[in-house]
C-alpha atoms as an extended CHARMM CRD file, in Angstrom:
* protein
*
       217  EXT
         1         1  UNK       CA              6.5300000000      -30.8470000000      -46.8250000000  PROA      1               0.0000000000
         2         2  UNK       CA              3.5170000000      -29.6380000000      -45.6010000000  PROA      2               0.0000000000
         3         3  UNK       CA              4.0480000000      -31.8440000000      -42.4880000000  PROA      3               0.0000000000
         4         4  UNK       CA              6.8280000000      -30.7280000000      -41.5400000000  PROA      4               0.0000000000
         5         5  UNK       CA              6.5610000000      -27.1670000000      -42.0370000000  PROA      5               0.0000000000
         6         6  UNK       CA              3.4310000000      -28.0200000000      -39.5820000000  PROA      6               0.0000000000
         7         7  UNK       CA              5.8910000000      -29.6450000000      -36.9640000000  PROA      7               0.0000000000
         8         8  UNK       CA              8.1530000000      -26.9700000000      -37.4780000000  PROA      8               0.0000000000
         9         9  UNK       CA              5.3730000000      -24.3490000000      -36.6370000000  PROA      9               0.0000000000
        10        10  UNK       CA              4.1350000000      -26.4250000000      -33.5970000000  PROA      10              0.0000000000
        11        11  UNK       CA              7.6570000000      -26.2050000000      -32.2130000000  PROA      11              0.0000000000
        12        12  UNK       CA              7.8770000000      -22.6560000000      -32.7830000000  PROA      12              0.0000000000
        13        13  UNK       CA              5.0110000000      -21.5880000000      -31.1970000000  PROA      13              0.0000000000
        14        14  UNK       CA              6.3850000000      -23.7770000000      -27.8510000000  PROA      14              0.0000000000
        15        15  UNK       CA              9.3670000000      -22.3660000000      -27.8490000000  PROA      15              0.0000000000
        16        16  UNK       CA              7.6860000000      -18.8010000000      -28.1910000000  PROA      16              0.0000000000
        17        17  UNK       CA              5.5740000000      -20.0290000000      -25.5860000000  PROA      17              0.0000000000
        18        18  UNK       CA              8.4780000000      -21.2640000000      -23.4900000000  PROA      18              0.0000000000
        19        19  UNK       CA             10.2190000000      -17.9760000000      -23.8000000000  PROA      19              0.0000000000
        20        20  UNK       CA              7.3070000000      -15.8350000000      -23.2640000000  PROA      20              0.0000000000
        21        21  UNK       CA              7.2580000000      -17.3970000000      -19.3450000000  PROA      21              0.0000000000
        22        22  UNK       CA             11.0240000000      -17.6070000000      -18.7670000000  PROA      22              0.0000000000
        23        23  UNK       CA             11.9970000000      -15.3990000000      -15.9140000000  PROA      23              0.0000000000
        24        24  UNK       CA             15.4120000000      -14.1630000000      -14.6720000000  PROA      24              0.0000000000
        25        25  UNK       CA             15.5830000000      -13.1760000000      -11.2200000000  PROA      25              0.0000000000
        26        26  UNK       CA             17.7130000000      -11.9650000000       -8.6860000000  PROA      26              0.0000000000
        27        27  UNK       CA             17.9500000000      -13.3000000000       -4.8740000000  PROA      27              0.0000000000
        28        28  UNK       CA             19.6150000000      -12.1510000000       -1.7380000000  PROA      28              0.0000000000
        29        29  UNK       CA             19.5340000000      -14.2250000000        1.5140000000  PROA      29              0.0000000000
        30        30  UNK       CA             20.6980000000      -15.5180000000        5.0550000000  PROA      30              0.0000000000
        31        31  UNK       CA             22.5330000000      -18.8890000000        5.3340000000  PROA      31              0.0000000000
        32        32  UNK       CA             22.4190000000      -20.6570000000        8.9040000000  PROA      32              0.0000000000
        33        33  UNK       CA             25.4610000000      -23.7350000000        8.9090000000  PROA      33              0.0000000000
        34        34  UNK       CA             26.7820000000      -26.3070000000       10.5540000000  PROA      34              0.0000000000
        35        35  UNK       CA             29.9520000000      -28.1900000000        9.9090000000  PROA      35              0.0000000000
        36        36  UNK       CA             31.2100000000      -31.2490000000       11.2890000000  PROA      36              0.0000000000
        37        37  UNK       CA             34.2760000000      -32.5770000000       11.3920000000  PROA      37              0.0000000000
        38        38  UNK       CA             35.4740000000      -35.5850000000       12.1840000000  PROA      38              0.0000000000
        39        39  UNK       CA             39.3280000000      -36.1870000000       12.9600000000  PROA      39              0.0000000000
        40        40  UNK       CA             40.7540000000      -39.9200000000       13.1780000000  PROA      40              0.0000000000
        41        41  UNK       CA             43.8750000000      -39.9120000000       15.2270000000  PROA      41              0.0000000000
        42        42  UNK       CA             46.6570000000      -42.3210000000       15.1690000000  PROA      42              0.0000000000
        43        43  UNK       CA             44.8620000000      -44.7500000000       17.1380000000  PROA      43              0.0000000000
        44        44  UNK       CA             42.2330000000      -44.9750000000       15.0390000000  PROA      44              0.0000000000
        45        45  UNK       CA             40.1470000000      -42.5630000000       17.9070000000  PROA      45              0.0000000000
        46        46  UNK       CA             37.3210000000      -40.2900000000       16.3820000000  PROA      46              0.0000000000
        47        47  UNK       CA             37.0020000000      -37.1220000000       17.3920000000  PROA      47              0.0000000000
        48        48  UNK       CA             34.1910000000      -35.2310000000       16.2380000000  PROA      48              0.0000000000
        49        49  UNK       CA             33.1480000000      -31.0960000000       16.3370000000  PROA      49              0.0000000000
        50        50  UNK       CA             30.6440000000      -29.0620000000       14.9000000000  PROA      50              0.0000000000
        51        51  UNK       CA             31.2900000000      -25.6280000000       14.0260000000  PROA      51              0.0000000000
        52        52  UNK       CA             28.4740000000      -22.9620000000       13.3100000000  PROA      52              0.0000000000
        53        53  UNK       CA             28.7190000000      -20.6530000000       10.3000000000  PROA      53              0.0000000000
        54        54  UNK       CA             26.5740000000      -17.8370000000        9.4980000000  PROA      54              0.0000000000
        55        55  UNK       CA             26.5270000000      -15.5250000000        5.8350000000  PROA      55              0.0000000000
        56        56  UNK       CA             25.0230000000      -14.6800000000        3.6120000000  PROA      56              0.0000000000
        57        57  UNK       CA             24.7780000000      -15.7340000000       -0.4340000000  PROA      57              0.0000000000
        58        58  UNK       CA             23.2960000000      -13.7050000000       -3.5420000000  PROA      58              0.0000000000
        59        59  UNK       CA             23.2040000000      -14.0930000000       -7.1420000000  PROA      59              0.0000000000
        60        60  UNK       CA             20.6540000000      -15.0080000000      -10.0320000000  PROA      60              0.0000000000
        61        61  UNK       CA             19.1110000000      -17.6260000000      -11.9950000000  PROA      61              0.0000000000
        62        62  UNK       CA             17.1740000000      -18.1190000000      -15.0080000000  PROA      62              0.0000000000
        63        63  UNK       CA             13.7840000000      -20.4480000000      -14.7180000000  PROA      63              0.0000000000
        64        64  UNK       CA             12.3590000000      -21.7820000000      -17.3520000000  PROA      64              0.0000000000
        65        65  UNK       CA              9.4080000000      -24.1000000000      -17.9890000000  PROA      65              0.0000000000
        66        66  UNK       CA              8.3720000000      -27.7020000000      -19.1090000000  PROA      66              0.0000000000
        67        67  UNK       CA              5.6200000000      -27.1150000000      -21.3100000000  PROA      67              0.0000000000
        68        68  UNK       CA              4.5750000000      -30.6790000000      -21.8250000000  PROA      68              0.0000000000
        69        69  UNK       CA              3.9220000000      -30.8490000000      -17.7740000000  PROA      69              0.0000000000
        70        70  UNK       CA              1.4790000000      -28.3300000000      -16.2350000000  PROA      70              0.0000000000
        71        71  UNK       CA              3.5440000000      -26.4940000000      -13.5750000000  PROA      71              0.0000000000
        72        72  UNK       CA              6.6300000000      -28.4090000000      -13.6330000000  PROA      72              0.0000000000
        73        73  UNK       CA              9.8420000000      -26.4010000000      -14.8030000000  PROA      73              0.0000000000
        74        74  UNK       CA             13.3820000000      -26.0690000000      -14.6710000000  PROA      74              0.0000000000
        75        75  UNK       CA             15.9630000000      -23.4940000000      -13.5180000000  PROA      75              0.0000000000
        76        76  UNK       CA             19.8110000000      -23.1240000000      -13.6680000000  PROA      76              0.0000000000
        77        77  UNK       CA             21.6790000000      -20.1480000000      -11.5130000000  PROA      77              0.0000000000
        78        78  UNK       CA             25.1710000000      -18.8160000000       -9.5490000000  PROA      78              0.0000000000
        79        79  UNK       CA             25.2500000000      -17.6320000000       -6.2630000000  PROA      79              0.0000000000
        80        80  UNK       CA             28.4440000000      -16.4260000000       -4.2480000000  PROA      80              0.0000000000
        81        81  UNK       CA             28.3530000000      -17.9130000000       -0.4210000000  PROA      81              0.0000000000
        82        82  UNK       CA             29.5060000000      -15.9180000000        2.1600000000  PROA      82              0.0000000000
        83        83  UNK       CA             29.9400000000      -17.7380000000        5.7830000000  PROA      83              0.0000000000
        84        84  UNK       CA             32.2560000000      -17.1670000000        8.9460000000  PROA      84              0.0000000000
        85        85  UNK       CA             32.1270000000      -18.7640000000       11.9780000000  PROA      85              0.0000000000
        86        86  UNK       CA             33.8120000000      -18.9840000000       15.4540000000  PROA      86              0.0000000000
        87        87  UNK       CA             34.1970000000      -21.5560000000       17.6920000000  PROA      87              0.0000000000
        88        88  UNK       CA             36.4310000000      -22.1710000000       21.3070000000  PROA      88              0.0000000000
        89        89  UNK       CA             37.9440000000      -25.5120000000       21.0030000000  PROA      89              0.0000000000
        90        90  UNK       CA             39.3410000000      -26.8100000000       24.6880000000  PROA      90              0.0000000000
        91        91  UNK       CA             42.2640000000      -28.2750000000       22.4070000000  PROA      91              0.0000000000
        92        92  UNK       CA             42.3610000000      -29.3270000000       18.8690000000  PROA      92              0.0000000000
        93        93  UNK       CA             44.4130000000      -30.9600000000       16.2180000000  PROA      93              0.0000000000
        94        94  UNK       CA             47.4720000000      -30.3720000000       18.7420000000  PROA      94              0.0000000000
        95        95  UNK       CA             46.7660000000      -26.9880000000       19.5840000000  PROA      95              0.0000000000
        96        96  UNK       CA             46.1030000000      -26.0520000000       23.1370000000  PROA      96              0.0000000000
        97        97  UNK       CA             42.6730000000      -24.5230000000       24.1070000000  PROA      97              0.0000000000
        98        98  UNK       CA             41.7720000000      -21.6090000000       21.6020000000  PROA      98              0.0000000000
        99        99  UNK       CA             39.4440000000      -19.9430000000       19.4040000000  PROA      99              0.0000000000
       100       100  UNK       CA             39.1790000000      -20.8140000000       16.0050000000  PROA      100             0.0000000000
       101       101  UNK       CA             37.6650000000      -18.0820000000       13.3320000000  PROA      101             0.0000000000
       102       102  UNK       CA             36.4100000000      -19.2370000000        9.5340000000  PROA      102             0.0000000000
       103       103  UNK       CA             35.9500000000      -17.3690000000        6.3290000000  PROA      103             0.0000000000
       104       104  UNK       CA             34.5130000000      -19.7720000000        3.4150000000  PROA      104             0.0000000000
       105       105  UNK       CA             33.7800000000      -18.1940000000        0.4660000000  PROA      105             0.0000000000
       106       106  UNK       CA             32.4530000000      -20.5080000000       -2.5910000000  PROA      106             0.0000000000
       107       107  UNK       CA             30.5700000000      -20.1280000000       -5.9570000000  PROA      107             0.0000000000
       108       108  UNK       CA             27.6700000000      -22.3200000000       -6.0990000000  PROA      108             0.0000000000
       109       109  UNK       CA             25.6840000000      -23.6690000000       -9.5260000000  PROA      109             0.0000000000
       110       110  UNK       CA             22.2390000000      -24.8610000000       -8.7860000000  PROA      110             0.0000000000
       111       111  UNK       CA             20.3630000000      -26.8420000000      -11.3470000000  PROA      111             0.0000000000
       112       112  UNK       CA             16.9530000000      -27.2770000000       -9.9430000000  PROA      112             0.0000000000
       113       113  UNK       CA             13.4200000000      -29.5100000000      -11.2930000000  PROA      113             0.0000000000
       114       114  UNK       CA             10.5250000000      -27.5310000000      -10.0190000000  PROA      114             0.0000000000
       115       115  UNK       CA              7.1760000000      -27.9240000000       -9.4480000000  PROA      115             0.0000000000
       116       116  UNK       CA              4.4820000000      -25.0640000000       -8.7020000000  PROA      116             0.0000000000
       117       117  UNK       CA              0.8580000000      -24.0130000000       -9.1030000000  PROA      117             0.0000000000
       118       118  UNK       CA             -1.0540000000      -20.4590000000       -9.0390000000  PROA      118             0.0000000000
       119       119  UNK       CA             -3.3120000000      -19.2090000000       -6.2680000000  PROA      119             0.0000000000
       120       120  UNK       CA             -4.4800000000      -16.1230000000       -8.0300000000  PROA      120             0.0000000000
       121       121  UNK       CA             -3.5030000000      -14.1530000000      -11.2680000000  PROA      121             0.0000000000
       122       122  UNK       CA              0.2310000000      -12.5680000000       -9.6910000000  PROA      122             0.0000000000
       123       123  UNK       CA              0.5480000000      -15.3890000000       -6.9740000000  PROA      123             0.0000000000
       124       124  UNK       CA              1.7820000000      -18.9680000000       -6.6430000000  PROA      124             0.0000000000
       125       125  UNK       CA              3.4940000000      -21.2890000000       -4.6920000000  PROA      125             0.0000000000
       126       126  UNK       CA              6.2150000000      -23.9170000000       -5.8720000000  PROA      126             0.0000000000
       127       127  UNK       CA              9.0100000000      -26.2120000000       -4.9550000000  PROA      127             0.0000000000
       128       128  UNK       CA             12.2850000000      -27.2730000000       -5.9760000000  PROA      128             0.0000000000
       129       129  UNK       CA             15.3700000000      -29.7050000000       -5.9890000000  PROA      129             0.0000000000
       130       130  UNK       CA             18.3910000000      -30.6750000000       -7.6990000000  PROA      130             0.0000000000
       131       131  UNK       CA             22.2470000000      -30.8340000000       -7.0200000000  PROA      131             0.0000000000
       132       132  UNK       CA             24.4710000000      -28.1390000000       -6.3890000000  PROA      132             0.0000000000
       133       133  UNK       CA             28.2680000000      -27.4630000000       -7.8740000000  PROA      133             0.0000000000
       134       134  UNK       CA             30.4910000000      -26.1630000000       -5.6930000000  PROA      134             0.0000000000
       135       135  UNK       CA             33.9400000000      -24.0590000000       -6.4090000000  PROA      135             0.0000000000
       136       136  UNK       CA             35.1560000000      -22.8000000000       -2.9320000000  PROA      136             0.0000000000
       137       137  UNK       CA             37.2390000000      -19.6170000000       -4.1230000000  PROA      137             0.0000000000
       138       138  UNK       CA             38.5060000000      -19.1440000000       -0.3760000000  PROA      138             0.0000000000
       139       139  UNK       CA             38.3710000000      -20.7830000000        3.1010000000  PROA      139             0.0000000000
       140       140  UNK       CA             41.1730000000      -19.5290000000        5.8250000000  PROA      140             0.0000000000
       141       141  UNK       CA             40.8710000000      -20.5050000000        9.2010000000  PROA      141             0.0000000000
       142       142  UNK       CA             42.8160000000      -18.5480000000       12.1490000000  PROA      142             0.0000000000
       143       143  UNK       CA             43.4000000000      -20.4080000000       15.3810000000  PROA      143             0.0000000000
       144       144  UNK       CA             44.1290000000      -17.8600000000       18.1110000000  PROA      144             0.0000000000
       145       145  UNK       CA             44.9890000000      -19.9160000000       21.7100000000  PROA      145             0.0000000000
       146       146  UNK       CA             43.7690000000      -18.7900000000       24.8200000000  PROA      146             0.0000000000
       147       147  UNK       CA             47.6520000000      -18.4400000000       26.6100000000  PROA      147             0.0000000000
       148       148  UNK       CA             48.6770000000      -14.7560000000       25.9500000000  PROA      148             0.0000000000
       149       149  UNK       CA             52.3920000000      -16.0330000000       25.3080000000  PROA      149             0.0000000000
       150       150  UNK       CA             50.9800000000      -17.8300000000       22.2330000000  PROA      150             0.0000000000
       151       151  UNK       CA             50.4710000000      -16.0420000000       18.5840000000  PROA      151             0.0000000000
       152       152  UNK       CA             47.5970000000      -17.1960000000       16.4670000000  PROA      152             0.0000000000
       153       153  UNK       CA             47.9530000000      -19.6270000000       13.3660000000  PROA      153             0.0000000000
       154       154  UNK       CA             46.5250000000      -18.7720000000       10.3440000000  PROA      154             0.0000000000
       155       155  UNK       CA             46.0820000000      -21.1590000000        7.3900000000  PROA      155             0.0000000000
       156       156  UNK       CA             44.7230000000      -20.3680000000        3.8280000000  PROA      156             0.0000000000
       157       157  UNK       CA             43.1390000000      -24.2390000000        3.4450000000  PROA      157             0.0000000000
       158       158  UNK       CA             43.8360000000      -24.3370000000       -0.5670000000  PROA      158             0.0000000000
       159       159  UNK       CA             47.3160000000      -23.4380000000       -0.4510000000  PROA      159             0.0000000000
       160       160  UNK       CA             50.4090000000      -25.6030000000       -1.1380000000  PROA      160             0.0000000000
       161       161  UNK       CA             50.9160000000      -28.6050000000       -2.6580000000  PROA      161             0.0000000000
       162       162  UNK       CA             48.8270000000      -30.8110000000       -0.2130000000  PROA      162             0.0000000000
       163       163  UNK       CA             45.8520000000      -28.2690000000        0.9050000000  PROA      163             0.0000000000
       164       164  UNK       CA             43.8580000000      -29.0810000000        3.5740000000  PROA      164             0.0000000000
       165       165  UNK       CA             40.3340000000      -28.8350000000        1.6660000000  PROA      165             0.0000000000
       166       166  UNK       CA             39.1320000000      -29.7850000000       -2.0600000000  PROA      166             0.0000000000
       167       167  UNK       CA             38.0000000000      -27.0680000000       -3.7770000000  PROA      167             0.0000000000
       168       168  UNK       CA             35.7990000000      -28.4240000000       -5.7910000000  PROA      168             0.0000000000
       169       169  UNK       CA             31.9450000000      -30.4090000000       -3.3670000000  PROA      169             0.0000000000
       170       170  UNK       CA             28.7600000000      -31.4660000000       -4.9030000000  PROA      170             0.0000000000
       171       171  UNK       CA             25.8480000000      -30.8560000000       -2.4260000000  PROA      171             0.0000000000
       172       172  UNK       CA             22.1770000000      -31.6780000000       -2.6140000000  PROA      172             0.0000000000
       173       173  UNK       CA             19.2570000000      -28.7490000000       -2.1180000000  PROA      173             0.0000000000
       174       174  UNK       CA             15.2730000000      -28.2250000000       -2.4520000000  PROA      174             0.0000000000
       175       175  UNK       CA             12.9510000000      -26.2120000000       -0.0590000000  PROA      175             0.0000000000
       176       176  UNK       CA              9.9600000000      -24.1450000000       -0.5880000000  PROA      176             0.0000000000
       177       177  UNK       CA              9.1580000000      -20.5360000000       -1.8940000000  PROA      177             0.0000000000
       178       178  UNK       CA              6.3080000000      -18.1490000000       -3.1840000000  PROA      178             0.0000000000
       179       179  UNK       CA              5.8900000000      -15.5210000000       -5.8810000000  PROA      179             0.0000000000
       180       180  UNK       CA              3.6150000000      -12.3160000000       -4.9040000000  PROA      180             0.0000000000
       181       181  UNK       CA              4.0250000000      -10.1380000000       -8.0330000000  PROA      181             0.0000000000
       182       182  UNK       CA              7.2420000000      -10.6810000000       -9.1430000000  PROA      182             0.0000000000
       183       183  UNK       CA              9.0160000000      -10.6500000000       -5.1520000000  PROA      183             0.0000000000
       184       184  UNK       CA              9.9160000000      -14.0200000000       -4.3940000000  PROA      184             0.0000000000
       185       185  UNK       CA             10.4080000000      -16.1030000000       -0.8280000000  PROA      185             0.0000000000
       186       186  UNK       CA             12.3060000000      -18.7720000000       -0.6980000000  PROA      186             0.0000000000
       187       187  UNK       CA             12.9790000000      -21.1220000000        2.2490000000  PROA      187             0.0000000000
       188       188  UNK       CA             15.4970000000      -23.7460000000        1.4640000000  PROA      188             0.0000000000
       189       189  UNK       CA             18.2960000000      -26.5470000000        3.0070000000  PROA      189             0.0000000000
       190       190  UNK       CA             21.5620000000      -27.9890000000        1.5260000000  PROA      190             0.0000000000
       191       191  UNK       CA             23.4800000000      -30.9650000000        2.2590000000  PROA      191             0.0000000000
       192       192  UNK       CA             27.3730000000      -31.8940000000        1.0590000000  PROA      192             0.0000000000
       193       193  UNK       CA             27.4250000000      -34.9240000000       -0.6890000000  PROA      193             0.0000000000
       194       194  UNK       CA             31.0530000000      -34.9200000000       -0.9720000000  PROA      194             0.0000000000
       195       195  UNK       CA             33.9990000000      -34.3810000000        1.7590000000  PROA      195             0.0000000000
       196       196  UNK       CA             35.5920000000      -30.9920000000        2.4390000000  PROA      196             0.0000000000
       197       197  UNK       CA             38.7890000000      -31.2470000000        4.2720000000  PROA      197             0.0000000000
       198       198  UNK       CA             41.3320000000      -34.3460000000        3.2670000000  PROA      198             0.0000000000
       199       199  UNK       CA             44.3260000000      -33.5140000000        4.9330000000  PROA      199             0.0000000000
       200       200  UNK       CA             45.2380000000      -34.4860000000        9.2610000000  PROA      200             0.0000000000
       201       201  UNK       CA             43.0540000000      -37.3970000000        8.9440000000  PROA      201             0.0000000000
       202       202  UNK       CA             39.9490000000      -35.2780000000        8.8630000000  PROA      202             0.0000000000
       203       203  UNK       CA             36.8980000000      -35.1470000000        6.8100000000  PROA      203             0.0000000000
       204       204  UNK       CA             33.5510000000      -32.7850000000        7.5080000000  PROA      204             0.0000000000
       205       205  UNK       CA             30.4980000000      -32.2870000000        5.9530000000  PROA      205             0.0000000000
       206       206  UNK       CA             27.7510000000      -29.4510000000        6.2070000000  PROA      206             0.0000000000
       207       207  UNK       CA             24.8000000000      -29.1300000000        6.3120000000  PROA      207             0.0000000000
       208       208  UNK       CA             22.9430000000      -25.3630000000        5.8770000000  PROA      208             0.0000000000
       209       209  UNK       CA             19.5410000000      -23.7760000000        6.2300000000  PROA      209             0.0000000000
       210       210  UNK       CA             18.7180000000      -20.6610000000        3.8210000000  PROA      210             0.0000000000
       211       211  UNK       CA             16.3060000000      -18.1880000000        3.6680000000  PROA      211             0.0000000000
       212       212  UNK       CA             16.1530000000      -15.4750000000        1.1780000000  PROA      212             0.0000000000
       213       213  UNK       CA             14.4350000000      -12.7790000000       -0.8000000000  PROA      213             0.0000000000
       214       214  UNK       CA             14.4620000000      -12.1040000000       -4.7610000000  PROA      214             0.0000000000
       215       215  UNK       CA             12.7990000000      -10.2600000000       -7.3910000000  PROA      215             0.0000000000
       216       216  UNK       CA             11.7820000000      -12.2740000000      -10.8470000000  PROA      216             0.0000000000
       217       217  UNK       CA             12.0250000000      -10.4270000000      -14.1030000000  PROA      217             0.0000000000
């Protein structure tokens, strides 16, 4: 009895511990992307393009420590993505020469292993990686051709029976960041692990660079 009420204790006080250097914070940032898509047409021809896409993303996460490892932790969070993008196309996907205009909008679940250390008594440095879980919650795309005598196309990509995207994309992320009294930096990079489009033959992947601002609990 007595050793287990000591175990019990020990596990107590970690858990205290644990708790007692948990932080929730908030984050706020600029996302730079690229995504490229590759069409195969009926002759088995590749055709690839790369579209830019610049947003923004915010949202929160909770970090929590690994007490058994000195500086090594954990953290869990959602964040809404916001990108849109334009790109002229001399002729795409059987459309004559145009411009094509994006709005993605996804919510994205990061669980992260990290790893930092303390310079001073309010300031360290750390790093971080893990997969991300992606639910895109919209992504229309309106091509608008360059001939004055033509109207411009719009199509919601997760519509319909056969949509033109999966909603659902696992990508991987880590970068870099510092803590200076609570305010946090963080620069980081994602990469899709999964496709995005599955409809005309076409698949495309991105790949993003992110660099945001937060404030830790």
């Amino acid at each position: 009895m007595k050793k287990l009420f000591t175990t019990l204790l020990a596990a107590s006080l970690m858990l205290v511990g644990t708790q007692a250097f948990a932080q929730l914070s908030a984050g706020v940032g600029y996302i730079n992307a690229n995504e490229k898509s590759t069409y195969t047409g009926s002759d088995g021809t590749k055709t690839t393009t790369t579209a830019p896409l610049n947003g923004f993303y915010l949202g929160g996460q909770y970090d929590m420590p690994i007490p058994a490892v000195s500086g090594l932790g954990a953290n869990a969070g959602v964040y809404a993505n916001f990108l849109f993008g334009s790109k002229h196309y001399d002729g795409i996907l059987g459309f004559g020469a145009g411009t094509n205009k994006i709005t993605d909008i996804t919510v994205n679940l990061p669980i992260n292993a990290t790893f930092g250390f303390d310079i001073s008594g309010d300031t360290n440095v750390f790093a971080y990686a893990g997969p991300i879980f992606q639910f895109g919650l919209a992504n229309k795309s309106t091509y608008t051709p360059d001939s004055n005598s033509s109207s411009s196309t719009t199509n919601d990509n997760y519509a319909g029976d056969n949509p033109n995207r999966n909603r659902f994309n696992l990508l991987i992320g880590g970068g870099i960041g510092a803590q200076v009294a609570g305010i946090r930096i963080v620069l980081g990079v994602d990469q899709s692990l999964l496709n995005y489009t599955t409809a005309s033959k076409t698949v495309a992947s991105r790949f993003q660079l992110k660099l945001g601002a937060g404030y830790a609990f």
